[in-house]
PDB file of C-alpha atoms and ligand atoms in Angstrom:
ATOM      1  CA  UNK A   1       9.123   2.163  14.966  1.00 96.00           C
ATOM      2  CA  UNK A   2       9.141   2.175  11.163  1.00 98.00           C
ATOM      3  CA  UNK A   3       5.945   3.608   9.670  1.00 98.00           C
ATOM      4  CA  UNK A   4       4.802   2.353   6.278  1.00 98.00           C
ATOM      5  CA  UNK A   5       1.634   3.810   4.766  1.00 98.00           C
ATOM      6  CA  UNK A   6       0.284   2.333   1.530  1.00 99.00           C
ATOM      7  CA  UNK A   7      -1.820   4.717  -0.554  1.00 99.00           C
ATOM      8  CA  UNK A   8      -4.248   4.270  -3.447  1.00 99.00           C
ATOM      9  CA  UNK A   9      -7.343   6.124  -4.623  1.00 98.00           C
ATOM     10  CA  UNK A  10     -10.192   4.375  -2.847  1.00 98.00           C
ATOM     11  CA  UNK A  11      -8.404   2.340  -0.141  1.00 98.00           C
ATOM     12  CA  UNK A  12     -10.519  -0.671  -1.012  1.00 98.00           C
ATOM     13  CA  UNK A  13      -8.551  -2.522  -3.748  1.00 98.00           C
ATOM     14  CA  UNK A  14      -4.794  -2.014  -4.040  1.00 98.00           C
ATOM     15  CA  UNK A  15      -3.502  -0.397  -0.845  1.00 99.00           C
ATOM     16  CA  UNK A  16      -5.294  -2.783   1.547  1.00 99.00           C
ATOM     17  CA  UNK A  17      -3.942  -5.666  -0.556  1.00 99.00           C
ATOM     18  CA  UNK A  18      -0.425  -4.243  -0.213  1.00 99.00           C
ATOM     19  CA  UNK A  19      -0.939  -3.738   3.530  1.00 99.00           C
ATOM     20  CA  UNK A  20      -2.007  -7.367   4.017  1.00 99.00           C
ATOM     21  CA  UNK A  21       0.850  -8.738   1.909  1.00 99.00           C
ATOM     22  CA  UNK A  22       3.476  -6.532   3.568  1.00 99.00           C
ATOM     23  CA  UNK A  23       2.206  -7.349   7.060  1.00 98.00           C
ATOM     24  CA  UNK A  24       2.524 -11.041   6.244  1.00 98.00           C
ATOM     25  CA  UNK A  25       6.057 -10.641   4.893  1.00 98.00           C
ATOM     26  CA  UNK A  26       7.111  -8.621   7.927  1.00 98.00           C
ATOM     27  CA  UNK A  27       5.584 -11.244  10.201  1.00 98.00           C
ATOM     28  CA  UNK A  28       7.329 -14.066   8.338  1.00 98.00           C
ATOM     29  CA  UNK A  29      10.622 -12.207   8.814  1.00 98.00           C
ATOM     30  CA  UNK A  30       9.911 -11.903  12.572  1.00 98.00           C
ATOM     31  CA  UNK A  31       9.978  -8.108  12.337  1.00 98.00           C
ATOM     32  CA  UNK A  32       6.420  -7.242  13.370  1.00 98.00           C
ATOM     33  CA  UNK A  33       7.598  -5.328  16.458  1.00 98.00           C
ATOM     34  CA  UNK A  34       9.620  -2.938  14.297  1.00 98.00           C
ATOM     35  CA  UNK A  35       6.758  -1.812  12.073  1.00 98.00           C
ATOM     36  CA  UNK A  36       3.581   0.247  12.080  1.00 98.00           C
ATOM     37  CA  UNK A  37       1.816  -0.626   8.797  1.00 98.00           C
ATOM     38  CA  UNK A  38      -1.409   0.913   7.474  1.00 98.00           C
ATOM     39  CA  UNK A  39      -3.193   1.915   4.279  1.00 99.00           C
ATOM     40  CA  UNK A  40      -5.343   4.859   3.193  1.00 99.00           C
ATOM     41  CA  UNK A  41      -6.999   6.397   0.146  1.00 99.00           C
ATOM     42  CA  UNK A  42      -6.465   9.829  -1.330  1.00 98.00           C
ATOM     43  CA  UNK A  43     -10.243  10.053  -1.756  1.00 98.00           C
ATOM     44  CA  UNK A  44     -12.909   9.727   0.899  1.00 98.00           C
ATOM     45  CA  UNK A  45     -15.276   7.874  -1.422  1.00 98.00           C
ATOM     46  CA  UNK A  46     -15.320   4.584   0.447  1.00 98.00           C
ATOM     47  CA  UNK A  47     -14.687   5.617   4.051  1.00 98.00           C
ATOM     48  CA  UNK A  48     -15.782   2.897   6.458  1.00 98.00           C
ATOM     49  CA  UNK A  49     -16.203   0.233   3.782  1.00 98.00           C
ATOM     50  CA  UNK A  50     -14.585  -3.187   3.727  1.00 98.00           C
ATOM     51  CA  UNK A  51     -11.943  -3.934   1.132  1.00 98.00           C
ATOM     52  CA  UNK A  52     -13.322  -4.846  -2.307  1.00 98.00           C
ATOM     53  CA  UNK A  53     -14.632  -8.379  -2.849  1.00 98.00           C
ATOM     54  CA  UNK A  54     -11.895  -8.998  -5.449  1.00 98.00           C
ATOM     55  CA  UNK A  55      -9.206  -8.086  -2.908  1.00 98.00           C
ATOM     56  CA  UNK A  56     -10.938 -10.185  -0.238  1.00 98.00           C
ATOM     57  CA  UNK A  57     -10.958 -13.172  -2.602  1.00 98.00           C
ATOM     58  CA  UNK A  58      -7.333 -12.932  -3.673  1.00 98.00           C
ATOM     59  CA  UNK A  59      -6.193 -12.494  -0.072  1.00 98.00           C
ATOM     60  CA  UNK A  60      -8.302 -15.469   1.006  1.00 98.00           C
ATOM     61  CA  UNK A  61      -6.827 -17.630  -1.774  1.00 98.00           C
ATOM     62  CA  UNK A  62      -3.344 -16.706  -0.609  1.00 98.00           C
ATOM     63  CA  UNK A  63      -3.822 -17.453   3.052  1.00 98.00           C
ATOM     64  CA  UNK A  64      -4.620 -13.927   4.219  1.00 98.00           C
ATOM     65  CA  UNK A  65      -8.353 -14.322   4.722  1.00 98.00           C
ATOM     66  CA  UNK A  66      -8.143 -13.035   8.285  1.00 98.00           C
ATOM     67  CA  UNK A  67      -7.050  -9.538   7.182  1.00 98.00           C
ATOM     68  CA  UNK A  68      -9.446  -6.910   8.600  1.00 98.00           C
ATOM     69  CA  UNK A  69      -9.889  -3.465   7.095  1.00 98.00           C
ATOM     70  CA  UNK A  70     -12.094  -0.375   6.926  1.00 98.00           C
ATOM     71  CA  UNK A  71     -11.326   2.242   4.312  1.00 99.00           C
ATOM     72  CA  UNK A  72      -9.941   5.601   5.437  1.00 98.00           C
ATOM     73  CA  UNK A  73      -8.778   8.808   3.798  1.00 98.00           C
ATOM     74  CA  UNK A  74      -5.229  10.066   4.345  1.00 98.00           C
ATOM     75  CA  UNK A  75      -4.943  12.873   6.910  1.00 98.00           C
ATOM     76  CA  UNK A  76      -2.648  15.879   6.849  1.00 97.00           C
ATOM     77  CA  UNK A  77      -0.818  14.639   9.950  1.00 97.00           C
ATOM     78  CA  UNK A  78      -0.151  11.244   8.416  1.00 97.00           C
ATOM     79  CA  UNK A  79       1.199  12.749   5.235  1.00 97.00           C
ATOM     80  CA  UNK A  80       3.406  15.321   6.885  1.00 95.00           C
ATOM     81  CA  UNK A  81       5.234  12.845   9.134  1.00 96.00           C
ATOM     82  CA  UNK A  82       8.668  12.834   7.484  1.00 95.00           C
ATOM     83  CA  UNK A  83       9.528   9.489   9.075  1.00 95.00           C
ATOM     84  CA  UNK A  84       6.737   7.633   7.294  1.00 98.00           C
ATOM     85  CA  UNK A  85       7.406   5.684   4.128  1.00 98.00           C
ATOM     86  CA  UNK A  86       4.502   6.769   1.912  1.00 98.00           C
ATOM     87  CA  UNK A  87       4.073   4.058  -0.705  1.00 99.00           C
ATOM     88  CA  UNK A  88       1.701   4.935  -3.546  1.00 99.00           C
ATOM     89  CA  UNK A  89       0.252   2.633  -6.166  1.00 98.00           C
ATOM     90  CA  UNK A  90       0.315   5.074  -9.094  1.00 98.00           C
ATOM     91  CA  UNK A  91       1.448   8.547 -10.089  1.00 98.00           C
ATOM     92  CA  UNK A  92      -2.002  10.085  -9.759  1.00 98.00           C
ATOM     93  CA  UNK A  93      -1.988   9.125  -6.054  1.00 98.00           C
ATOM     94  CA  UNK A  94       1.261  11.049  -5.627  1.00 98.00           C
ATOM     95  CA  UNK A  95      -0.053  14.039  -7.581  1.00 98.00           C
ATOM     96  CA  UNK A  96      -3.199  14.240  -5.469  1.00 98.00           C
ATOM     97  CA  UNK A  97      -1.257  14.138  -2.202  1.00 98.00           C
ATOM     98  CA  UNK A  98       1.157  16.784  -3.467  1.00 98.00           C
ATOM     99  CA  UNK A  99      -1.673  19.076  -4.508  1.00 98.00           C
ATOM    100  CA  UNK A 100      -3.357  18.803  -1.120  1.00 98.00           C
ATOM    101  CA  UNK A 101      -0.421  18.673   1.246  1.00 98.00           C
ATOM    102  CA  UNK A 102       2.771  19.636  -0.620  1.00 97.00           C
ATOM    103  CA  UNK A 103       6.032  17.778  -1.097  1.00 96.00           C
ATOM    104  CA  UNK A 104       6.991  14.814   1.067  1.00 95.00           C
ATOM    105  CA  UNK A 105      10.586  13.644   1.477  1.00 94.00           C
ATOM    106  CA  UNK A 106       9.761   9.951   1.483  1.00 96.00           C
ATOM    107  CA  UNK A 107       7.106   9.220  -1.167  1.00 98.00           C
ATOM    108  CA  UNK A 108       7.660   6.306  -3.528  1.00 98.00           C
ATOM    109  CA  UNK A 109       5.770   4.169  -5.969  1.00 98.00           C
ATOM    110  CA  UNK A 110       5.427   0.575  -4.784  1.00 98.00           C
ATOM    111  CA  UNK A 111       6.869  -0.641  -8.071  1.00 98.00           C
ATOM    112  CA  UNK A 112       9.999   1.497  -7.592  1.00 98.00           C
ATOM    113  CA  UNK A 113      11.000  -1.540  -5.541  1.00 98.00           C
ATOM    114  CA  UNK A 114      10.289  -4.020  -8.339  1.00 98.00           C
ATOM    115  CA  UNK A 115      13.079  -4.164 -10.829  1.00 94.00           C
ATOM    116  CA  UNK A 116      11.113  -4.338 -14.090  1.00 94.00           C
ATOM    117  CA  UNK A 117      11.340  -1.416 -16.511  1.00 92.00           C
ATOM    118  CA  UNK A 118       8.116  -2.371 -18.290  1.00 96.00           C
ATOM    119  CA  UNK A 119       5.851  -1.406 -15.420  1.00 97.00           C
ATOM    120  CA  UNK A 120       6.012   1.380 -12.872  1.00 98.00           C
ATOM    121  CA  UNK A 121       2.444   1.673 -11.563  1.00 98.00           C
ATOM    122  CA  UNK A 122       0.035  -0.848 -10.041  1.00 98.00           C
ATOM    123  CA  UNK A 123      -3.016  -0.854 -12.354  1.00 97.00           C
ATOM    124  CA  UNK A 124      -6.372  -0.195 -10.760  1.00 97.00           C
ATOM    125  CA  UNK A 125      -8.433  -3.401 -10.679  1.00 98.00           C
ATOM    126  CA  UNK A 126     -11.571  -1.478  -9.634  1.00 97.00           C
ATOM    127  CA  UNK A 127     -12.245  -0.664 -13.271  1.00 89.00           C
ATOM    128  CA  UNK A 128     -10.730  -3.649 -15.050  1.00 85.00           C
ATOM    129  CA  UNK A 129     -10.769  -6.618 -12.662  1.00 94.00           C
ATOM    130  CA  UNK A 130      -7.509  -8.540 -12.824  1.00 97.00           C
ATOM    131  CA  UNK A 131      -7.054  -8.843  -9.080  1.00 98.00           C
ATOM    132  CA  UNK A 132      -4.761 -11.879  -9.476  1.00 98.00           C
ATOM    133  CA  UNK A 133      -2.297 -10.037 -11.695  1.00 98.00           C
ATOM    134  CA  UNK A 134      -2.359  -7.054  -9.369  1.00 98.00           C
ATOM    135  CA  UNK A 135      -1.653  -9.373  -6.449  1.00 98.00           C
ATOM    136  CA  UNK A 136       1.480 -10.704  -8.165  1.00 98.00           C
ATOM    137  CA  UNK A 137       2.761  -7.167  -8.770  1.00 98.00           C
ATOM    138  CA  UNK A 138       1.979  -6.142  -5.200  1.00 98.00           C
ATOM    139  CA  UNK A 139       3.903  -9.171  -3.927  1.00 98.00           C
ATOM    140  CA  UNK A 140       6.973  -8.264  -5.984  1.00 98.00           C
ATOM    141  CA  UNK A 141       6.825  -4.632  -4.886  1.00 98.00           C
ATOM    142  CA  UNK A 142       6.386  -5.521  -1.215  1.00 98.00           C
ATOM    143  CA  UNK A 143       9.295  -7.967  -1.270  1.00 98.00           C
ATOM    144  CA  UNK A 144      11.572  -5.292  -2.740  1.00 98.00           C
ATOM    145  CA  UNK A 145      10.263  -2.678  -0.318  1.00 98.00           C
ATOM    146  CA  UNK A 146      10.995  -4.854   2.701  1.00 98.00           C
ATOM    147  CA  UNK A 147      14.488  -5.576   1.430  1.00 98.00           C
ATOM    148  CA  UNK A 148      15.148  -1.851   0.886  1.00 98.00           C
ATOM    149  CA  UNK A 149      13.827  -0.869   4.327  1.00 98.00           C
ATOM    150  CA  UNK A 150      15.840  -3.608   6.020  1.00 98.00           C
ATOM    151  CA  UNK A 151      19.005  -2.346   4.337  1.00 98.00           C
ATOM    152  CA  UNK A 152      18.230   1.296   5.128  1.00 97.00           C
ATOM    153  CA  UNK A 153      17.202   0.716   8.747  1.00 97.00           C
ATOM    154  CA  UNK A 154      19.775  -2.002   9.359  1.00 97.00           C
ATOM    155  CA  UNK A 155      17.304  -4.577  10.672  1.00 97.00           C
TER     156      UNK A 155
HETATM  157  P1  4NP B 201      -8.272   1.481  -5.288  1.00 90.89           P
HETATM  158  O1  4NP B 201      -9.388   1.294  -6.425  1.00 90.89           O
HETATM  159  O2  4NP B 201      -7.760   2.893  -5.452  1.00 90.89           O
HETATM  160  O3  4NP B 201      -7.228   0.473  -5.626  1.00 90.89           O
HETATM  161  O4  4NP B 201      -8.956   1.235  -3.965  1.00 90.89           O
HETATM  162  C1  4NP B 201     -10.497   2.132  -6.587  1.00 90.89           C
HETATM  163  C2  4NP B 201     -11.569   2.040  -5.744  1.00 90.89           C
HETATM  164  C3  4NP B 201     -12.690   2.817  -5.970  1.00 90.89           C
HETATM  165  C4  4NP B 201     -12.721   3.699  -7.037  1.00 90.89           C
HETATM  166  C5  4NP B 201     -11.631   3.791  -7.880  1.00 90.89           C
HETATM  167  C6  4NP B 201     -10.519   3.017  -7.652  1.00 90.89           C
HETATM  168  N1  4NP B 201     -13.879   4.475  -7.301  1.00 90.89           N
HETATM  169  O5  4NP B 201     -13.942   5.135  -8.358  1.00 90.89           O
HETATM  170  O6  4NP B 201     -14.809   4.479  -6.465  1.00 90.89           O
END
């Protein structure tokens, strides 16, 4: 089983969006049985809450309205599993995990998998809106991530 854990700050905007998009791509590729996909926040600010209305709307518009989610905070056990692909939305997510739990051998930014030098982090739509633009970035990152994992895991 290939574990993929998407991480953002609150686990209500970006990482649930990435989870929904990646799950759909994996499903479309007929690879659902190979993957365990989830998302978490570095903070515990929104534990138990649904994903943000902006994320709900953009997922609905793109045919993922059935996605179900409750926000969680990353646990020590999740982070320290060396076999998990930890996929963060921005550098502050990575910093916070490092400070709490130490180094991880398999932490990446989602946009490491999107070949565009102008942007390396997924901006936080909680403060600025712009859920549609974030969705496009998340889609690009997830497509590249799936391609990279397929090559690495030979599936
Ligand atoms: P997310 O966005 O990390 O993409 O889920 C945020 C959600 C909540 C807050 C900040 C960012 N907040 O300050 O509560």
